[in-house]
């Protein structure tokens, strides 16, 4: 059994907006789990890694883009727990900080064109179909094992919350939290903030992942800022201000959009006064490395 002790407290933060709207806001600090096997990345990798170990597999094969937090988490987890790692990277060959870190942790990178990348199982079968040591992990840790890992977060909670907020990409994390709420028989309402356009697809993904009840969750689909990894100046300024005001680092791809949505809902009185809110910080902070130019500013003279 893999042993991995980690730290993920529930931390209350106070801001004038929260006082004005008479709400209490807590953050589930999954970003503190590990510098690289961070946030929901660890939760989605935990059970696949345990399965790989049980099946005596020694090579993890996974998928992601050139700035993928998942690739970096898998590379680090492989080095930590004694697996070889191989990644199919979407698009033309590039070099960047995240991929360099993946290399440092021992991951082999194989760039594939975007058309071939669409069929991940075919890629795995073509290159590793006869390799009995190879173990398939889907992009971003998507799948039932990822749902199970994310559901376990809810059992850790020490407080009672009226609302739980999370960012949504593939729907795995939201599905896991929803399953956890159901298993723990909580009255908490789940709020998902899709970071892609047309985010209603998250409900379908949750159902596809075998979790019922997505019709009862709230999906706030207006906060994608143009699509996945897209930003606008107002989002960048929000991320900078939130980080200054709280001392908690967030980034524009996931957690920035999540907290922006929460603040906008509060400003528009969409959350009842007296509510206790939990916001899940899903980590992924190395994603900032691909956006540093958006945060540069001239030093004050």
CSV table of C-alpha atoms in Angstrom, one decimal:
chain,number,residue,atom,x,y,z
A,1,UNK,CA,0.0,0.0,0.0
A,2,UNK,CA,1.3,3.4,-0.9
A,3,UNK,CA,2.0,5.6,2.1
A,4,UNK,CA,1.7,9.4,1.6
A,5,UNK,CA,1.0,11.6,4.5
A,6,UNK,CA,-0.3,15.0,3.6
A,7,UNK,CA,-1.7,18.2,5.1
A,8,UNK,CA,-4.9,19.9,3.8
A,9,UNK,CA,-6.6,22.0,6.5
A,10,UNK,CA,-9.8,24.0,6.3
A,11,UNK,CA,-8.7,27.7,6.6
A,12,UNK,CA,-11.1,30.5,7.2
A,13,UNK,CA,-10.4,33.7,5.3
A,14,UNK,CA,-11.9,37.1,6.0
A,15,UNK,CA,-12.4,39.9,3.5
A,16,UNK,CA,-14.6,43.0,3.6
A,17,UNK,CA,-17.0,41.5,1.0
A,18,UNK,CA,-17.6,38.4,3.2
A,19,UNK,CA,-18.3,40.6,6.2
A,20,UNK,CA,-20.6,42.9,4.2
A,21,UNK,CA,-22.6,39.9,3.0
A,22,UNK,CA,-22.6,38.2,6.4
A,23,UNK,CA,-21.0,34.9,5.2
A,24,UNK,CA,-18.1,32.8,6.5
A,25,UNK,CA,-15.7,31.5,3.8
A,26,UNK,CA,-13.3,28.6,4.4
A,27,UNK,CA,-10.8,27.1,1.9
A,28,UNK,CA,-10.0,23.4,1.8
A,29,UNK,CA,-6.2,23.8,1.3
A,30,UNK,CA,-5.5,20.9,-1.1
A,31,UNK,CA,-2.8,23.1,-2.6
A,32,UNK,CA,-0.8,22.3,0.5
A,33,UNK,CA,-0.8,18.6,-0.1
A,34,UNK,CA,2.5,18.6,-2.0
A,35,UNK,CA,4.5,21.1,-4.2
A,36,UNK,CA,4.0,19.0,-7.3
A,37,UNK,CA,1.6,16.1,-6.5
A,38,UNK,CA,-0.8,18.9,-5.6
A,39,UNK,CA,-4.5,19.3,-4.9
A,40,UNK,CA,-6.9,17.2,-6.8
A,41,UNK,CA,-4.0,15.8,-8.8
A,42,UNK,CA,-3.0,13.6,-5.9
A,43,UNK,CA,-6.6,12.6,-5.1
A,44,UNK,CA,-7.1,11.5,-8.7
A,45,UNK,CA,-3.8,9.6,-8.9
A,46,UNK,CA,-4.0,7.8,-5.5
A,47,UNK,CA,-6.2,4.9,-6.5
A,48,UNK,CA,-4.7,4.4,-10.0
A,49,UNK,CA,-1.2,4.2,-8.4
A,50,UNK,CA,-2.5,1.7,-5.8
A,51,UNK,CA,-4.0,-0.4,-8.6
A,52,UNK,CA,-0.8,-0.2,-10.6
A,53,UNK,CA,1.2,-1.4,-7.6
A,54,UNK,CA,-1.3,-4.2,-6.9
A,55,UNK,CA,-1.1,-5.3,-10.5
A,56,UNK,CA,2.7,-5.3,-10.4
A,57,UNK,CA,2.9,-2.6,-13.1
A,58,UNK,CA,6.0,-0.5,-13.1
A,59,UNK,CA,5.4,2.0,-15.9
A,60,UNK,CA,2.7,4.8,-15.7
A,61,UNK,CA,1.5,6.0,-19.1
A,62,UNK,CA,-0.6,9.2,-19.3
A,63,UNK,CA,-1.5,12.2,-21.4
A,64,UNK,CA,-1.6,16.0,-21.2
A,65,UNK,CA,-0.8,19.3,-22.8
A,66,UNK,CA,2.5,21.1,-22.6
A,67,UNK,CA,1.7,23.0,-19.4
A,68,UNK,CA,-0.2,20.1,-17.7
A,69,UNK,CA,-0.2,20.0,-13.9
A,70,UNK,CA,-1.3,16.4,-14.3
A,71,UNK,CA,1.8,15.4,-16.2
A,72,UNK,CA,4.1,17.0,-13.5
A,73,UNK,CA,2.1,15.4,-10.7
A,74,UNK,CA,2.4,12.0,-12.4
A,75,UNK,CA,6.1,12.4,-13.0
A,76,UNK,CA,6.8,13.3,-9.4
A,77,UNK,CA,4.5,10.6,-8.1
A,78,UNK,CA,6.3,8.1,-10.3
A,79,UNK,CA,9.7,9.2,-8.9
A,80,UNK,CA,8.3,9.2,-5.3
A,81,UNK,CA,6.8,5.7,-5.5
A,82,UNK,CA,9.2,3.9,-7.8
A,83,UNK,CA,7.4,3.9,-11.2
A,84,UNK,CA,8.7,4.8,-14.6
A,85,UNK,CA,6.6,7.4,-16.3
A,86,UNK,CA,5.8,8.1,-19.9
A,87,UNK,CA,3.6,10.9,-21.2
A,88,UNK,CA,2.0,11.6,-24.6
A,89,UNK,CA,2.1,15.3,-24.9
A,90,UNK,CA,-0.5,17.0,-27.2
A,91,UNK,CA,0.9,19.1,-30.0
A,92,UNK,CA,4.2,20.0,-31.5
A,93,UNK,CA,7.5,19.5,-29.6
A,94,UNK,CA,8.2,22.4,-27.3
A,95,UNK,CA,10.4,23.1,-24.2
A,96,UNK,CA,9.1,24.8,-21.1
A,97,UNK,CA,9.5,24.9,-17.4
A,98,UNK,CA,6.8,22.3,-16.6
A,99,UNK,CA,8.2,19.8,-19.1
A,100,UNK,CA,11.7,20.4,-17.9
A,101,UNK,CA,10.5,19.5,-14.3
A,102,UNK,CA,8.8,16.4,-15.7
A,103,UNK,CA,12.1,15.3,-17.3
A,104,UNK,CA,13.9,16.0,-14.0
A,105,UNK,CA,11.5,13.5,-12.3
A,106,UNK,CA,12.4,11.0,-15.0
A,107,UNK,CA,9.4,11.2,-17.2
A,108,UNK,CA,9.8,10.3,-20.9
A,109,UNK,CA,7.9,12.8,-23.1
A,110,UNK,CA,6.5,11.8,-26.5
A,111,UNK,CA,4.9,14.6,-28.5
A,112,UNK,CA,2.0,13.6,-30.8
A,113,UNK,CA,-0.1,15.5,-33.2
A,114,UNK,CA,-3.5,16.7,-32.1
A,115,UNK,CA,-5.5,14.3,-34.3
A,116,UNK,CA,-3.7,11.3,-33.0
A,117,UNK,CA,-4.0,12.6,-29.4
A,118,UNK,CA,-7.8,12.4,-29.5
A,119,UNK,CA,-7.8,8.6,-29.3
A,120,UNK,CA,-5.7,8.0,-26.2
A,121,UNK,CA,-6.5,4.3,-25.9
A,122,UNK,CA,-5.3,3.8,-29.5
A,123,UNK,CA,-2.0,5.6,-28.7
A,124,UNK,CA,-1.5,3.4,-25.6
A,125,UNK,CA,-2.3,0.2,-27.5
A,126,UNK,CA,0.0,1.2,-30.4
A,127,UNK,CA,3.0,1.9,-28.2
A,128,UNK,CA,2.4,-0.1,-25.1
A,129,UNK,CA,-0.1,-2.8,-26.0
A,130,UNK,CA,2.4,-5.6,-25.6
A,131,UNK,CA,4.2,-4.1,-22.6
A,132,UNK,CA,2.9,-6.0,-19.5
A,133,UNK,CA,4.5,-3.4,-17.2
A,134,UNK,CA,2.5,-0.5,-18.6
A,135,UNK,CA,-0.5,1.0,-16.8
A,136,UNK,CA,-2.9,3.5,-18.5
A,137,UNK,CA,-3.9,6.7,-16.7
A,138,UNK,CA,-6.3,8.9,-18.6
A,139,UNK,CA,-5.7,12.7,-19.1
A,140,UNK,CA,-6.1,14.6,-15.9
A,141,UNK,CA,-6.8,11.4,-13.9
A,142,UNK,CA,-10.3,11.2,-15.4
A,143,UNK,CA,-12.3,8.2,-14.5
A,144,UNK,CA,-14.0,6.3,-11.7
A,145,UNK,CA,-10.8,5.9,-9.6
A,146,UNK,CA,-10.4,9.7,-9.7
A,147,UNK,CA,-14.0,10.1,-8.5
A,148,UNK,CA,-13.3,7.8,-5.6
A,149,UNK,CA,-10.2,9.7,-4.6
A,150,UNK,CA,-12.0,13.1,-4.8
A,151,UNK,CA,-14.9,11.8,-2.8
A,152,UNK,CA,-12.6,11.0,0.1
A,153,UNK,CA,-12.0,14.7,0.6
A,154,UNK,CA,-15.5,15.2,1.9
A,155,UNK,CA,-14.9,12.6,4.7
A,156,UNK,CA,-12.0,14.7,5.9
A,157,UNK,CA,-14.1,17.8,6.5
A,158,UNK,CA,-14.3,19.0,10.2
A,159,UNK,CA,-16.8,21.8,9.6
A,160,UNK,CA,-20.4,21.9,8.4
A,161,UNK,CA,-21.0,23.9,5.2
A,162,UNK,CA,-24.1,25.1,3.5
A,163,UNK,CA,-22.3,25.4,0.2
A,164,UNK,CA,-19.2,23.8,-1.3
A,165,UNK,CA,-17.6,25.4,-4.4
A,166,UNK,CA,-15.1,23.8,-6.8
A,167,UNK,CA,-13.7,24.5,-10.3
A,168,UNK,CA,-14.6,22.0,-13.0
A,169,UNK,CA,-12.6,20.9,-16.0
A,170,UNK,CA,-13.4,17.3,-16.8
A,171,UNK,CA,-16.1,16.9,-14.1
A,172,UNK,CA,-14.1,14.3,-12.1
A,173,UNK,CA,-13.5,16.4,-9.1
A,174,UNK,CA,-17.1,17.7,-9.0
A,175,UNK,CA,-18.4,14.1,-9.4
A,176,UNK,CA,-16.2,13.0,-6.5
A,177,UNK,CA,-17.3,15.8,-4.2
A,178,UNK,CA,-20.9,15.1,-5.1
A,179,UNK,CA,-20.5,11.4,-4.3
A,180,UNK,CA,-18.8,12.4,-1.0
A,181,UNK,CA,-21.6,14.6,0.0
A,182,UNK,CA,-24.0,11.8,-0.7
A,183,UNK,CA,-22.0,9.2,1.2
A,184,UNK,CA,-21.6,11.5,4.2
A,185,UNK,CA,-25.3,12.4,4.0
A,186,UNK,CA,-24.6,16.1,4.1
A,187,UNK,CA,-27.0,18.9,3.3
A,188,UNK,CA,-24.3,20.9,1.6
A,189,UNK,CA,-25.1,22.2,-1.9
A,190,UNK,CA,-22.4,21.7,-4.5
A,191,UNK,CA,-21.5,24.6,-6.8
A,192,UNK,CA,-19.4,23.9,-9.9
A,193,UNK,CA,-17.6,26.6,-11.8
A,194,UNK,CA,-16.7,25.2,-15.3
A,195,UNK,CA,-13.5,26.7,-16.7
A,196,UNK,CA,-14.4,25.8,-20.3
A,197,UNK,CA,-17.1,27.2,-22.6
A,198,UNK,CA,-20.5,25.6,-22.6
A,199,UNK,CA,-20.0,24.2,-19.2
A,200,UNK,CA,-23.4,22.4,-18.9
A,201,UNK,CA,-21.6,19.4,-20.3
A,202,UNK,CA,-20.3,18.8,-16.8
A,203,UNK,CA,-23.6,17.4,-15.7
A,204,UNK,CA,-23.4,14.8,-18.5
A,205,UNK,CA,-19.8,13.9,-17.5
A,206,UNK,CA,-20.8,13.4,-13.9
A,207,UNK,CA,-23.6,11.0,-14.9
A,208,UNK,CA,-21.1,9.2,-17.3
A,209,UNK,CA,-18.8,8.8,-14.3
A,210,UNK,CA,-21.6,7.0,-12.5
A,211,UNK,CA,-22.7,9.7,-10.0
A,212,UNK,CA,-26.3,10.6,-9.8
A,213,UNK,CA,-27.8,13.9,-8.5
A,214,UNK,CA,-26.0,16.4,-10.8
A,215,UNK,CA,-29.3,18.0,-11.5
A,216,UNK,CA,-29.4,19.3,-8.0
A,217,UNK,CA,-25.9,20.9,-8.1
A,218,UNK,CA,-25.5,24.5,-9.3
A,219,UNK,CA,-23.3,25.1,-12.3
A,220,UNK,CA,-22.1,28.7,-12.8
A,221,UNK,CA,-21.2,28.7,-16.5
A,222,UNK,CA,-20.5,32.4,-17.1
A,223,UNK,CA,-17.0,32.5,-15.7
A,224,UNK,CA,-14.9,30.8,-18.3
A,225,UNK,CA,-13.4,34.1,-19.6
A,226,UNK,CA,-13.2,32.8,-23.1
A,227,UNK,CA,-12.4,29.1,-22.6
A,228,UNK,CA,-9.9,26.8,-21.1
A,229,UNK,CA,-6.7,28.6,-20.0
A,230,UNK,CA,-8.1,31.9,-21.5
A,231,UNK,CA,-8.0,35.0,-19.4
A,232,UNK,CA,-9.0,38.7,-19.5
A,233,UNK,CA,-7.3,41.6,-17.7
A,234,UNK,CA,-10.1,41.8,-15.1
A,235,UNK,CA,-9.4,38.1,-14.1
A,236,UNK,CA,-5.6,38.7,-13.9
A,237,UNK,CA,-6.2,41.8,-11.7
A,238,UNK,CA,-8.6,39.8,-9.5
A,239,UNK,CA,-6.0,37.0,-9.0
A,240,UNK,CA,-3.4,39.5,-8.1
A,241,UNK,CA,-5.6,41.3,-5.7
A,242,UNK,CA,-6.9,38.2,-4.0
A,243,UNK,CA,-3.4,36.9,-3.5
A,244,UNK,CA,-2.3,40.2,-2.0
A,245,UNK,CA,-5.3,40.3,0.3
A,246,UNK,CA,-5.2,36.8,1.6
A,247,UNK,CA,-1.6,35.5,1.2
A,248,UNK,CA,-3.1,32.5,-0.7
A,249,UNK,CA,-1.8,32.0,-4.2
A,250,UNK,CA,-4.4,31.2,-6.9
A,251,UNK,CA,-4.0,31.1,-10.7
A,252,UNK,CA,-6.2,32.1,-13.7
A,253,UNK,CA,-7.0,28.7,-15.2
A,254,UNK,CA,-8.9,27.1,-12.3
A,255,UNK,CA,-8.9,28.7,-8.9
A,256,UNK,CA,-8.9,32.3,-10.2
A,257,UNK,CA,-12.1,31.7,-12.1
A,258,UNK,CA,-13.5,29.8,-9.1
A,259,UNK,CA,-13.0,32.7,-6.6
A,260,UNK,CA,-14.0,35.3,-9.1
A,261,UNK,CA,-17.3,33.5,-9.5
A,262,UNK,CA,-17.8,33.3,-5.8
A,263,UNK,CA,-17.2,37.0,-5.3
A,264,UNK,CA,-19.5,37.9,-8.2
A,265,UNK,CA,-22.3,35.7,-6.7
A,266,UNK,CA,-21.9,37.3,-3.3
A,267,UNK,CA,-21.9,40.8,-4.8
A,268,UNK,CA,-25.2,40.0,-6.5
A,269,UNK,CA,-26.7,38.5,-3.4
A,270,UNK,CA,-26.9,35.0,-4.8
A,271,UNK,CA,-25.8,33.4,-1.6
A,272,UNK,CA,-27.9,33.7,1.6
A,273,UNK,CA,-26.6,35.8,4.5
A,274,UNK,CA,-25.5,33.6,7.4
A,275,UNK,CA,-24.1,30.9,5.1
A,276,UNK,CA,-20.9,28.9,5.7
A,277,UNK,CA,-19.1,28.3,2.5
A,278,UNK,CA,-16.2,26.0,1.6
A,279,UNK,CA,-14.1,26.6,-1.5
A,280,UNK,CA,-11.9,23.7,-2.6
A,281,UNK,CA,-8.4,24.9,-3.6
A,282,UNK,CA,-7.4,22.3,-6.2
A,283,UNK,CA,-3.8,23.3,-6.4
A,284,UNK,CA,-2.2,23.3,-9.9
A,285,UNK,CA,-0.2,26.4,-9.1
A,286,UNK,CA,2.6,25.5,-11.6
A,287,UNK,CA,0.1,26.5,-14.3
A,288,UNK,CA,1.2,30.1,-13.5
A,289,UNK,CA,4.5,29.4,-15.1
A,290,UNK,CA,2.9,29.6,-18.5
A,291,UNK,CA,1.2,32.9,-17.8
A,292,UNK,CA,3.9,34.9,-16.1
A,293,UNK,CA,3.9,37.5,-18.9
A,294,UNK,CA,0.4,38.4,-18.0
A,295,UNK,CA,1.4,39.2,-14.4
A,296,UNK,CA,4.5,41.3,-15.2
A,297,UNK,CA,4.3,45.0,-14.2
A,298,UNK,CA,6.7,47.9,-14.1
A,299,UNK,CA,8.0,48.5,-10.6
A,300,UNK,CA,6.8,51.6,-8.9
A,301,UNK,CA,9.4,54.4,-9.1
